[in-house]
Coordinates of C-alpha atoms and ligand atoms in Angstrom, one line a residue:
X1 CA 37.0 -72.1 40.3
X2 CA 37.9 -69.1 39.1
X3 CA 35.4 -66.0 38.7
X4 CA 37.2 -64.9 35.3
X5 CA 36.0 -65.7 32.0
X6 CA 39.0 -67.7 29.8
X7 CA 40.6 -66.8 26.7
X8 CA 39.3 -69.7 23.7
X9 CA 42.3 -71.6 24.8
X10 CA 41.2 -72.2 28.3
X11 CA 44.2 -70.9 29.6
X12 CA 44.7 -67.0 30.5
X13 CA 41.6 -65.3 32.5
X14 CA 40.9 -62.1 30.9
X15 CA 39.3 -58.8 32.1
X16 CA 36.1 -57.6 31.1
X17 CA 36.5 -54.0 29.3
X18 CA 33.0 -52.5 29.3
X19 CA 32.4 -50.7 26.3
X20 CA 31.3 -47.2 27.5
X21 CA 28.8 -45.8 24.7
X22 CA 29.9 -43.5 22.2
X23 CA 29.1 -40.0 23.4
X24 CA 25.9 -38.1 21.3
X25 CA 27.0 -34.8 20.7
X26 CA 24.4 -32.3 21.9
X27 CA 23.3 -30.0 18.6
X28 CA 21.5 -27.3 19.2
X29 CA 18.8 -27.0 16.3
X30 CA 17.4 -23.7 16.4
X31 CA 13.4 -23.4 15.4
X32 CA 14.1 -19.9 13.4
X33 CA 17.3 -18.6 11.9
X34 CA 18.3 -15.3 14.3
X35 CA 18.0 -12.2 11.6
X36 CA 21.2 -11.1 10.4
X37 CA 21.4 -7.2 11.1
X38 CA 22.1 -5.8 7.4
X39 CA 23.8 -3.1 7.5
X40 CA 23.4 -1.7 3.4
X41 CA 26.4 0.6 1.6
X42 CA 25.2 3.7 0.0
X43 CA 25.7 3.9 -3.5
X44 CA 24.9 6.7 -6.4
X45 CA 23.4 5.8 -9.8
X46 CA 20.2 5.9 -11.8
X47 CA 18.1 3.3 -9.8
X48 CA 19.4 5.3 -6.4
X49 CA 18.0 8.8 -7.6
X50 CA 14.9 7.1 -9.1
X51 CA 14.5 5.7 -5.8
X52 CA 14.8 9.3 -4.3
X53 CA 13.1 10.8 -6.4
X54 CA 10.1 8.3 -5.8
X55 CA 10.3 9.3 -1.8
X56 CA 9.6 12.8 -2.7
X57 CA 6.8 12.0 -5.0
X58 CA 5.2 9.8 -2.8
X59 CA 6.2 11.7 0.6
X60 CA 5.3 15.5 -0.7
X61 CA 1.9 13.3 -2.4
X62 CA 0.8 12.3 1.5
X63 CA 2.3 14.5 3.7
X64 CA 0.9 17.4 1.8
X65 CA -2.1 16.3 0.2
X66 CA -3.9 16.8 3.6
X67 CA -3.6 20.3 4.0
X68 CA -5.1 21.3 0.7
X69 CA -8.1 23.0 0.7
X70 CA -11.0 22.8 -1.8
X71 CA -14.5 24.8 -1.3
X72 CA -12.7 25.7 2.4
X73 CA -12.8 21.8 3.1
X74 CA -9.9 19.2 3.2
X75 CA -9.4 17.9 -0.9
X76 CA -9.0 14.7 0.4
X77 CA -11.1 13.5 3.1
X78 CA -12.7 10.1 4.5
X79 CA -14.7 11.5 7.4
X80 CA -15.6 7.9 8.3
X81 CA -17.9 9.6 11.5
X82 CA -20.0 11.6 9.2
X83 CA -19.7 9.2 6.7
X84 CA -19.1 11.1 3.4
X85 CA -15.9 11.1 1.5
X86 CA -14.5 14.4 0.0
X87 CA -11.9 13.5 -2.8
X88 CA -11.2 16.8 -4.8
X89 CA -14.5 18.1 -5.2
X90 CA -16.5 15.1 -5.2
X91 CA -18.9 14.4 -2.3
X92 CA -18.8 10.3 -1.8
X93 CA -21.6 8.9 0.2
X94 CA -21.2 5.1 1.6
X95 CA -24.0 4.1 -1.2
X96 CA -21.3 5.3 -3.8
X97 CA -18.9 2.2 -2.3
X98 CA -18.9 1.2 -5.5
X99 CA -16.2 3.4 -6.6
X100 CA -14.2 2.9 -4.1
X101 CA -14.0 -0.7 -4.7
X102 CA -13.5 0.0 -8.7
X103 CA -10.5 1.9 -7.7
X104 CA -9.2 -0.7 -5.8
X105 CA -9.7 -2.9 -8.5
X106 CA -8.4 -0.5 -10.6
X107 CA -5.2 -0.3 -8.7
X108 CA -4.6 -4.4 -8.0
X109 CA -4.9 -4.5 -12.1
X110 CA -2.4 -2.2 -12.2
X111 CA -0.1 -4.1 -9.9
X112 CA -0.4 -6.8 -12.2
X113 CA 0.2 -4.7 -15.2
X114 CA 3.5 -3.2 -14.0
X115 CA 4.8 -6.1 -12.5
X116 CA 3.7 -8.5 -16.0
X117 CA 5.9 -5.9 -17.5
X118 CA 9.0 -5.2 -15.1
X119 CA 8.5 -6.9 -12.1
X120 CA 8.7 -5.6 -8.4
X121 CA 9.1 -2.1 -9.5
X122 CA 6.3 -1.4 -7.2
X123 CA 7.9 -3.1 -4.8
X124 CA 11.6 -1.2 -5.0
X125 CA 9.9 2.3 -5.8
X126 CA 6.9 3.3 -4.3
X127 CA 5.9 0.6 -1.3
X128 CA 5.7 2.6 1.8
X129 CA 7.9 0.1 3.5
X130 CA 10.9 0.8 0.9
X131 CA 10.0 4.4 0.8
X132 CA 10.7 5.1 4.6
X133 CA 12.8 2.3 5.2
X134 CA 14.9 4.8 2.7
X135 CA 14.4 7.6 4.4
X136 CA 15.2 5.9 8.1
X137 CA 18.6 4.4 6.3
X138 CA 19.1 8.1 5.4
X139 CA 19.2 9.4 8.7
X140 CA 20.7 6.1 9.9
X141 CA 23.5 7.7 7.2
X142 CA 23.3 11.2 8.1
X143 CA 24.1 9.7 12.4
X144 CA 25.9 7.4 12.7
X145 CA 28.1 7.1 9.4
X146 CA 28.3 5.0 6.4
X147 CA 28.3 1.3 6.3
X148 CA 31.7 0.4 7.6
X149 CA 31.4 2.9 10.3
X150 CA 28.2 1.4 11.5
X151 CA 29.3 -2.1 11.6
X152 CA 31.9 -0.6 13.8
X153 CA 29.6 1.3 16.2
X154 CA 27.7 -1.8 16.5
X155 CA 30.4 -3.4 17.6
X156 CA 32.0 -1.3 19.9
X157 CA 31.0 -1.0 23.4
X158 CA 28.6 2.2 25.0
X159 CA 30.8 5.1 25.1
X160 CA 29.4 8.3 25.0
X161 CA 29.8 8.8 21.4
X162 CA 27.7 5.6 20.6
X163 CA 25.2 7.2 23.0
X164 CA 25.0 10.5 21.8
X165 CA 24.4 9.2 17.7
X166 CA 21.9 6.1 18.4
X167 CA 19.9 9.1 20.7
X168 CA 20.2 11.4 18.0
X169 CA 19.2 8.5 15.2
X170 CA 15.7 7.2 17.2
X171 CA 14.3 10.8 17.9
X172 CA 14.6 11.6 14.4
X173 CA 13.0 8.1 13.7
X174 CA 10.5 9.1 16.4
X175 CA 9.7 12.6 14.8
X176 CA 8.9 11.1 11.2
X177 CA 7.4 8.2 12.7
X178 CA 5.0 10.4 15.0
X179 CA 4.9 13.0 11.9
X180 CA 3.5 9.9 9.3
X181 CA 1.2 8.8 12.3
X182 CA -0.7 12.2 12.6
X183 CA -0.8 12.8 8.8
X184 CA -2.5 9.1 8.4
X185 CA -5.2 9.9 10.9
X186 CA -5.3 13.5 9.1
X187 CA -6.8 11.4 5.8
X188 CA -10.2 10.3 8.1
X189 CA -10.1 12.9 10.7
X190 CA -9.8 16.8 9.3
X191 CA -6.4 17.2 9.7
X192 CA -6.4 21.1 11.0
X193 CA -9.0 19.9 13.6
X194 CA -6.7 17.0 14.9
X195 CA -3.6 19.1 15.1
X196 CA -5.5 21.5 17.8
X197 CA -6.7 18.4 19.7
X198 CA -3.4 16.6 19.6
X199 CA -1.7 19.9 21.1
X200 CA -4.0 20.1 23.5
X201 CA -4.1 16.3 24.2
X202 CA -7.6 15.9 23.6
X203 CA -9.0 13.2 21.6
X204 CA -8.3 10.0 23.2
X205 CA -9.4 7.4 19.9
X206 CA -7.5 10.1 17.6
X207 CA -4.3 10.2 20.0
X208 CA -4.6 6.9 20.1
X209 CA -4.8 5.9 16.1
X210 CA -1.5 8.1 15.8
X211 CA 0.6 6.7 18.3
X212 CA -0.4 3.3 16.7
X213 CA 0.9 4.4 13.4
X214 CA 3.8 5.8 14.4
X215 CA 5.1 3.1 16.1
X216 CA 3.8 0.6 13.3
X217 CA 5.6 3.2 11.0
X218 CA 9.2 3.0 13.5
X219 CA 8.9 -0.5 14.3
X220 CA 8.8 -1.7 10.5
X221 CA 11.2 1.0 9.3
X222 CA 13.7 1.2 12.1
X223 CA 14.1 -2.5 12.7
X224 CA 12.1 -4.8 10.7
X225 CA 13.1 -3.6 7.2
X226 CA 13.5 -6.5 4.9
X227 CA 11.2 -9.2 7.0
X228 CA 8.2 -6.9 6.5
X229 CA 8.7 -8.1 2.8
X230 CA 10.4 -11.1 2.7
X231 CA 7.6 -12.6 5.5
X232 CA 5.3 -10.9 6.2
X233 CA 4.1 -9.3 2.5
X234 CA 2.1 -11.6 0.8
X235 CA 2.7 -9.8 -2.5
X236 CA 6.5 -10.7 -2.0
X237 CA 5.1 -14.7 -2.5
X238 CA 2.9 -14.5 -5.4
X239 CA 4.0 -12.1 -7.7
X240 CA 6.4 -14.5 -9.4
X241 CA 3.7 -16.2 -10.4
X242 CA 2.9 -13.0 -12.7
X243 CA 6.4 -13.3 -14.4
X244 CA 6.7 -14.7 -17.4
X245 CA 10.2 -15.7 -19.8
X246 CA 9.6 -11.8 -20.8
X247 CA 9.4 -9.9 -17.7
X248 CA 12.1 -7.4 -16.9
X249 CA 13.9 -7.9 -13.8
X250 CA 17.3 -6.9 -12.5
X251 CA 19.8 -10.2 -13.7
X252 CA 23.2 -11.2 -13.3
X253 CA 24.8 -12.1 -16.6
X254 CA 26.4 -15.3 -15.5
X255 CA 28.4 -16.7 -19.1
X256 CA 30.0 -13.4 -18.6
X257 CA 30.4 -12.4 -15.2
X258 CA 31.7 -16.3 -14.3
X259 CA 34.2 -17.6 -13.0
X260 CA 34.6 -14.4 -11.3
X261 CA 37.6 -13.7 -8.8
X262 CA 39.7 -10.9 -8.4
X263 CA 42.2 -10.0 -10.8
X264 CA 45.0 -7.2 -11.3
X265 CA 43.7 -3.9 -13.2
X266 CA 44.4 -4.1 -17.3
X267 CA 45.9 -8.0 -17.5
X268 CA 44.5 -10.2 -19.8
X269 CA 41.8 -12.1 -17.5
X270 CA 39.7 -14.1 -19.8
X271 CA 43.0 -16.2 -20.8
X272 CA 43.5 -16.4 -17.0
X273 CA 39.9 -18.1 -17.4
X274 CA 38.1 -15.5 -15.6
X275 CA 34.5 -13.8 -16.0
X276 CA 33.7 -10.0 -15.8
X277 CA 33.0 -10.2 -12.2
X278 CA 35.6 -9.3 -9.8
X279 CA 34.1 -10.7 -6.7
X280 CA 34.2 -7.6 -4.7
X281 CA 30.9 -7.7 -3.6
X282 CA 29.7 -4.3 -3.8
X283 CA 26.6 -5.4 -5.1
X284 CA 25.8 -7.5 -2.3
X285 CA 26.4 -4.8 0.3
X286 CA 24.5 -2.4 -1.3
X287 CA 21.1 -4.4 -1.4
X288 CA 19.0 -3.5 1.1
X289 CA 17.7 -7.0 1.7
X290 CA 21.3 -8.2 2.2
X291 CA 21.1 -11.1 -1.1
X292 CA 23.8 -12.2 -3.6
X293 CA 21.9 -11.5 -6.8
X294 CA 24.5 -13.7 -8.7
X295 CA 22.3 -16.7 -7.0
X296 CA 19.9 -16.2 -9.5
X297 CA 16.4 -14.6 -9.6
X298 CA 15.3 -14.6 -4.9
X299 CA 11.9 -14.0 -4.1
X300 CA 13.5 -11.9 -1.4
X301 CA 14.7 -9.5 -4.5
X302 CA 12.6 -6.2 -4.7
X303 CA 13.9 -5.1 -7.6
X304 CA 15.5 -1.8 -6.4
X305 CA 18.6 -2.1 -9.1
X306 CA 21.0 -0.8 -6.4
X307 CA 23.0 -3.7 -7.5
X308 CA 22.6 -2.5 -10.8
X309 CA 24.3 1.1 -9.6
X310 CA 27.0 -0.9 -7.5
X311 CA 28.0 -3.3 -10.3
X312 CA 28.2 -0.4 -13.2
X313 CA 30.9 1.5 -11.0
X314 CA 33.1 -1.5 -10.4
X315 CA 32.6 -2.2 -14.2
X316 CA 33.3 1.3 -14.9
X317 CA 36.2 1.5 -12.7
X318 CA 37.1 -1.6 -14.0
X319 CA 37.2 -0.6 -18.1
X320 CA 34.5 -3.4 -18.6
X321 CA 30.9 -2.5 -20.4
X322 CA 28.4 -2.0 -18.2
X323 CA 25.6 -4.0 -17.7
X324 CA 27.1 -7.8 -15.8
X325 CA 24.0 -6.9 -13.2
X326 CA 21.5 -5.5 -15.9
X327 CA 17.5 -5.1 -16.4
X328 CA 16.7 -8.1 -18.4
X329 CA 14.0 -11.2 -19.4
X330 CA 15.0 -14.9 -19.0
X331 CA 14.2 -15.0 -23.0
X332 CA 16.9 -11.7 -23.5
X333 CA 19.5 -13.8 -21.5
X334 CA 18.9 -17.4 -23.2
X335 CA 18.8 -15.7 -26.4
X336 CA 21.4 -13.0 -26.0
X337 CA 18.7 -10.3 -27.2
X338 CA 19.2 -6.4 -27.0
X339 CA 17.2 -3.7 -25.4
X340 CA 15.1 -2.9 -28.3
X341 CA 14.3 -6.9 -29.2
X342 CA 13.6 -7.2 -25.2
X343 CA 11.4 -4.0 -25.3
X344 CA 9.7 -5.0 -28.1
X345 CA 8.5 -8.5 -26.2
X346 CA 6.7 -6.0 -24.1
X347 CA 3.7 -5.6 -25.4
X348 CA 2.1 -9.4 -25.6
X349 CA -0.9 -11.0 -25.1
X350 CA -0.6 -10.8 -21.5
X351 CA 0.3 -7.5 -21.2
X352 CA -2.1 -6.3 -23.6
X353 CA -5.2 -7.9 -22.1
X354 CA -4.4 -6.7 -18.4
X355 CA -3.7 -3.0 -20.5
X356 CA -7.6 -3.3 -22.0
X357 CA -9.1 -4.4 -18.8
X358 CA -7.5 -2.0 -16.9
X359 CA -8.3 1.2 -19.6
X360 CA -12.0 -0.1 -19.7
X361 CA -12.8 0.2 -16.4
X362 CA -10.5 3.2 -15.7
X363 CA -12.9 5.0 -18.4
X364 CA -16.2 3.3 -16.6
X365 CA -15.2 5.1 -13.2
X366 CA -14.4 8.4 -14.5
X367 CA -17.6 8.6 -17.1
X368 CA -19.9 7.3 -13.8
X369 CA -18.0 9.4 -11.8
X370 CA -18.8 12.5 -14.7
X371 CA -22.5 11.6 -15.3
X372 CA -23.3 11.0 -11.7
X373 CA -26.1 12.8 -9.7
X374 CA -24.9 14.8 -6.8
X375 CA -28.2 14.2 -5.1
X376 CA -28.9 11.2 -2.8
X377 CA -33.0 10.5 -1.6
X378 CA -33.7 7.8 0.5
X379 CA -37.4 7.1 1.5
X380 CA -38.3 5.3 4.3
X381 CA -41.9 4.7 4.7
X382 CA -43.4 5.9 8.2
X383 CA -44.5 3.0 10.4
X384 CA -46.9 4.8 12.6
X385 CA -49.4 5.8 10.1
X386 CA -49.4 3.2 7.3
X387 CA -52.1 4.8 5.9
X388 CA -55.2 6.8 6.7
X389 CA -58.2 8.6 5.6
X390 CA -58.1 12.4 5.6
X391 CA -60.6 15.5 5.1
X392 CA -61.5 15.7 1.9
X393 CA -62.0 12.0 1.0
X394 CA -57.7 11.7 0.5
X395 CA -56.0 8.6 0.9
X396 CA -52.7 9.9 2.9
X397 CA -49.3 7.7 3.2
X398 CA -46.4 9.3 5.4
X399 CA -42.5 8.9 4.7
X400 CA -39.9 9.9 6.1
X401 CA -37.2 11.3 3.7
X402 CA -33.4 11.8 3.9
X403 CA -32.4 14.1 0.7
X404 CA -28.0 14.0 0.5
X405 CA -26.8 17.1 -1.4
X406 CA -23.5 16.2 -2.4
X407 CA -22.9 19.6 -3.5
X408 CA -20.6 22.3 -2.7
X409 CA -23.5 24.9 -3.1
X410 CA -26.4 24.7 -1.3
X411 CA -29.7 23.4 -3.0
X412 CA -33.7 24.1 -3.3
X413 CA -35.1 20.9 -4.4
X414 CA -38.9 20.9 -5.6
X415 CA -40.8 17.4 -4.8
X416 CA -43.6 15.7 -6.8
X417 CA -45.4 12.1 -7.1
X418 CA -46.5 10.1 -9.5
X419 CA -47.2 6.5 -10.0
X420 CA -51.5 7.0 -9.1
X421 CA -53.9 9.1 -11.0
X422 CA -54.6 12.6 -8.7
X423 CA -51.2 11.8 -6.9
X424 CA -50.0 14.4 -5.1
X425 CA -47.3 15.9 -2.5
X426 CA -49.7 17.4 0.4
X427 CA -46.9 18.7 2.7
X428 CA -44.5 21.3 1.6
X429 CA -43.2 20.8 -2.1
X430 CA -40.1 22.8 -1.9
X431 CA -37.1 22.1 0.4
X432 CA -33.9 23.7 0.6
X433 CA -30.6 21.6 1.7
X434 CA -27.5 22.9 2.5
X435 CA -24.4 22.4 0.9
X436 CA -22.2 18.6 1.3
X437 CA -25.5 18.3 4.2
X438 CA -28.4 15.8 4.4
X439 CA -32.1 16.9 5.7
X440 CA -34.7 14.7 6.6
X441 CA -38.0 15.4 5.8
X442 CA -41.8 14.6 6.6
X443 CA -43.9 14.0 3.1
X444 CA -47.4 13.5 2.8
X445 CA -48.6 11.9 -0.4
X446 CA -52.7 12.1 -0.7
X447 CA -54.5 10.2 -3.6
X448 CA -58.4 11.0 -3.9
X449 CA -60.5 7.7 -2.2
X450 CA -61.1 5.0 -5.1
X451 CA -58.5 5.6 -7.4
X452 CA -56.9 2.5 -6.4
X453 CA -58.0 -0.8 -4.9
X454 CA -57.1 -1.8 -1.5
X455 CA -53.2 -3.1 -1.2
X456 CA -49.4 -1.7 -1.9
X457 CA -48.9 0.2 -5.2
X458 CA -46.0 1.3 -6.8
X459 CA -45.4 4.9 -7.1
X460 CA -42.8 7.5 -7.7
X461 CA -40.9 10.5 -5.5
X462 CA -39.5 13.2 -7.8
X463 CA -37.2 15.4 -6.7
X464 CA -35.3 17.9 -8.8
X465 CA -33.5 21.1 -8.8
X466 CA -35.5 24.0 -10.8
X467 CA -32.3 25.3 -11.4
X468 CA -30.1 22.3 -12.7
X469 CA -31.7 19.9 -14.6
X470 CA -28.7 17.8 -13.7
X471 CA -29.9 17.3 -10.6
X472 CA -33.0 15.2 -10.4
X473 CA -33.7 11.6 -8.8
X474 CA -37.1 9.3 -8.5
X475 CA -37.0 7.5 -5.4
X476 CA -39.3 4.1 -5.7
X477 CA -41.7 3.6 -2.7
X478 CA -45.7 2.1 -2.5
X479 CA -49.0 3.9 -1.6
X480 CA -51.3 1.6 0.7
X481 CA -55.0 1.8 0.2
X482 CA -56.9 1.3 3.0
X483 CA -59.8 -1.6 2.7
Ligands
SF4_501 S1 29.5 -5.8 -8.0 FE1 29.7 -6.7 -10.0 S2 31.9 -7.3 -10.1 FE2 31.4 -6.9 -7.9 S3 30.8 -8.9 -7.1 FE3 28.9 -7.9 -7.8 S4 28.7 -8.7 -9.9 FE4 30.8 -9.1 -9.4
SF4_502 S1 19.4 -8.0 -5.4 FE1 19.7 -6.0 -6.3 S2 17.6 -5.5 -7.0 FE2 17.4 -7.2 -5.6 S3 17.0 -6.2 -3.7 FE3 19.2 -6.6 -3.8 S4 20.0 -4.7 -4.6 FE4 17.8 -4.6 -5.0

């Protein structure tokens, strides 16, 4: 008997084949996409020298601001270890917290405003990370070349020249870095003051605090760039919930910019079928977070209009109006609307109420700001003596006092009570404090035996300036009597 299997006929034996399995190609699926290093074209325009003209403002605004002087004190201080506040004049106490958190209020309405109206201008202008991202891609220009010649540097191997440009590019970025580092910690620490202990390397928390800036400051500048906003800014994710079908943002005009491709100079393209756009992508290599904007609207898009500048000198170069990549609302492109109908969509409900809201409490601050006493009295009741009998038949309370002149000019306060009949201040009634200083102080309040029965009453510290009626505050403490 034979070992093979036979054929249906009985006849022929026949070999097994094994069917080997059909190999599973091995695909690599990677958890995160690897960052694509963008390397952005420089372009001229009217969005580019808005942007420069936005890192002067801002960059003159907080490198300078520091060393300006008011009263012979920093203008713009937050001396969190002595915990006062010096902005222009004003003295700001932590009790006055209030402001501060209107103004931050304040400023998150106006975010909203702006971008309501013309979306991530914020973002494209004045966001630190644009602003010295700019100013890195600058000297990123000024060393190693423009865009083309940067691709090819980073794609050549390490010669000397390569060398010699990326040193020269990171201790640049390591000056402004170190520079913007020291000027931060100069807003909570007086800035003259730091300088002498960083020179002298004294200071460990200060030298500390500006190292970690600066290398926040290189790190998200120098290499992160566009993933600071597109994932880790959380304002990057909601603010499209604050557009509307009216907000300006920077568009690609689509019915006339498709079907792009290229075409010869002067020929008659449209009865070739084409669109305005030539597909030379200038407008993608000039955005500094490396997007097609003919995609349509990215959240990725920080609304910098370099597009806009790339696209107008093709157009221009071209012989075609400018505008294909324009400012623009979804209701100006559906509806084919000009500037001044698209302007005039500006001011809308919307708009309007995050206007009011924002002018009302802009006018609260500065009028409490205006009318606000420059004089701070805490009283804190002694809890030694609660209360005693003294010569004379007096009921005496003791408190301890902490006046705050918040002053440039020093001040001679005068103190009285009230709140009990006979009342009176026993200790001394007249108290000097010196200027932007706080004093504590001992006071004695007396009321004659019987005038009260036994238990807490309310009663009333005055203190006032004899000079400026301006200044004058009644602190709220009780009087025990004794049973
Ligand atoms: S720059 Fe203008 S013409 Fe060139 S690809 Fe972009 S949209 Fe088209
Ligand atoms: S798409 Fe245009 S506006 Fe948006 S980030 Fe890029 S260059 Fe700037």
């Amino acid at each position: 008997m034979s070992d093979h299997p036979t054929s249906a006929r009985g006849k022929v034996p026949r070999k097994v084949i094994p069917i080997a399995p059909a190999p599973i190609e091995a695909h690599e699926q990677p958890l995160f996409e690897a960052r694509k290093k963008i390397q952005p074209r420089s372009i001229s325009g009217v969005f580019a020298r808005w942007r420069w003209a936005m890192v002067w403002i801002t960059q003159l605004f907080f490198y300078g601001i520091p060393w300006l002087q008011i009263n012979a004190r920093q203008a713009l201080l937050f001396d969190l270890e002595q915990r006062r506040f010096y902005i222009f004049g004003w003295l700001l106490y932590p009790q006055d917290f209030i402001y501060l958190t209107t103004l931050l209020i304040v400023s998150a309405l106006a975010l909203f405003l702006f971008t309501a109206v013309a979306g991530r201008l914020w973002c494209g202008f004045s966001c630190p990370q644009s602003v010295y991202t700019e100013i890195f891609m600058w000297i990123e220009r000024r060393t190693e070349g423009d865009r083309s010649a940067r691709l090819r540097l980073d794609h050549s191997g390490w010669t000397r020249e390569k060398l010699l440009k990326r040193l020269a590019k990171h201790l640049l970025w390591l000056l402004i870095a170190l520079w913007t580092g020291f000027t931060f910690v100069g807003y909570f620490v007086p800035i003259r003051t730091l300088a002498v202990e960083v020179m002298a390397l004294q200071g460990a928390w200060q030298i500390f605090w500006v190292l970690f800036y600066a290398l926040a400051t290189y790190g998200n500048a120098g290499f992160l760039r566009e993933q600071v906003c597109t994932h880790m800014c959380p304002y990057a994710r909601f603010q499209s919930a604050m557009f509307d079908k009216d907000t300006l943002l920077v568009t690609y005009d689509a019915a006339r910019g498709e079907s792009r491709g290229p075409r010869a100079k002067g020929i008659d393209y449209q009865a070739q079928g084409l669109g305005d756009c030539i597909d030379c992508k200038l407008c993608v290599q000039v955005c500094p977070v490396g997007i097609d904007i003919r995609d349509g609207l990215q959240y990725q898009c920080i609304g910098c209009g370099l597009c806009i500048d790339a696209c107008n000198t093709v157009m221009d170069k071209m012989h075609y109006p400018r505008g294909l990549i324009r400012m623009s609302t979804e209701n100006g492109m559906a509806k084919g609307w000009g500037s001044a109908q698209i302007l005039r969509r500006v001011l809308r409900p919307r708009v309007l109420i995050y206007g009011a809201v924002l002018l009302g409490l802009t006018v609260a601050m500065v009028v409490s700001l205006y009318v606000r006493v420059p004089l701070k009295v805490d009283v804190v009741r002694d809890r030694g003596t609660l209360s005693r009998i003294v010569a004379g038949g007096q009921i005496e309370n003791i408190y301890r006092v902490q006046l705050g002149n918040a002053t440039e000019a020093p001040q001679r306060l005068q103190l009285a009570a009230s709140g009990l009949e006979g009342l009176r201040v026993a200790s001394d009634t007249e108290v000097t404090v010196e200027a932007a200083a706080d004093r504590w102080i001992v006071v004695r309040l007396q009321a004659p035996y019987g005038v009260a029965g036994p238990g807490s009453h309310p009663v009333q510290l005055e203190v006032h300036s004899p000079v400026d009626g301006a200044i004058a505050v009644q602190a709220k403490t009780t009087f025990l009597v004794p049973r």
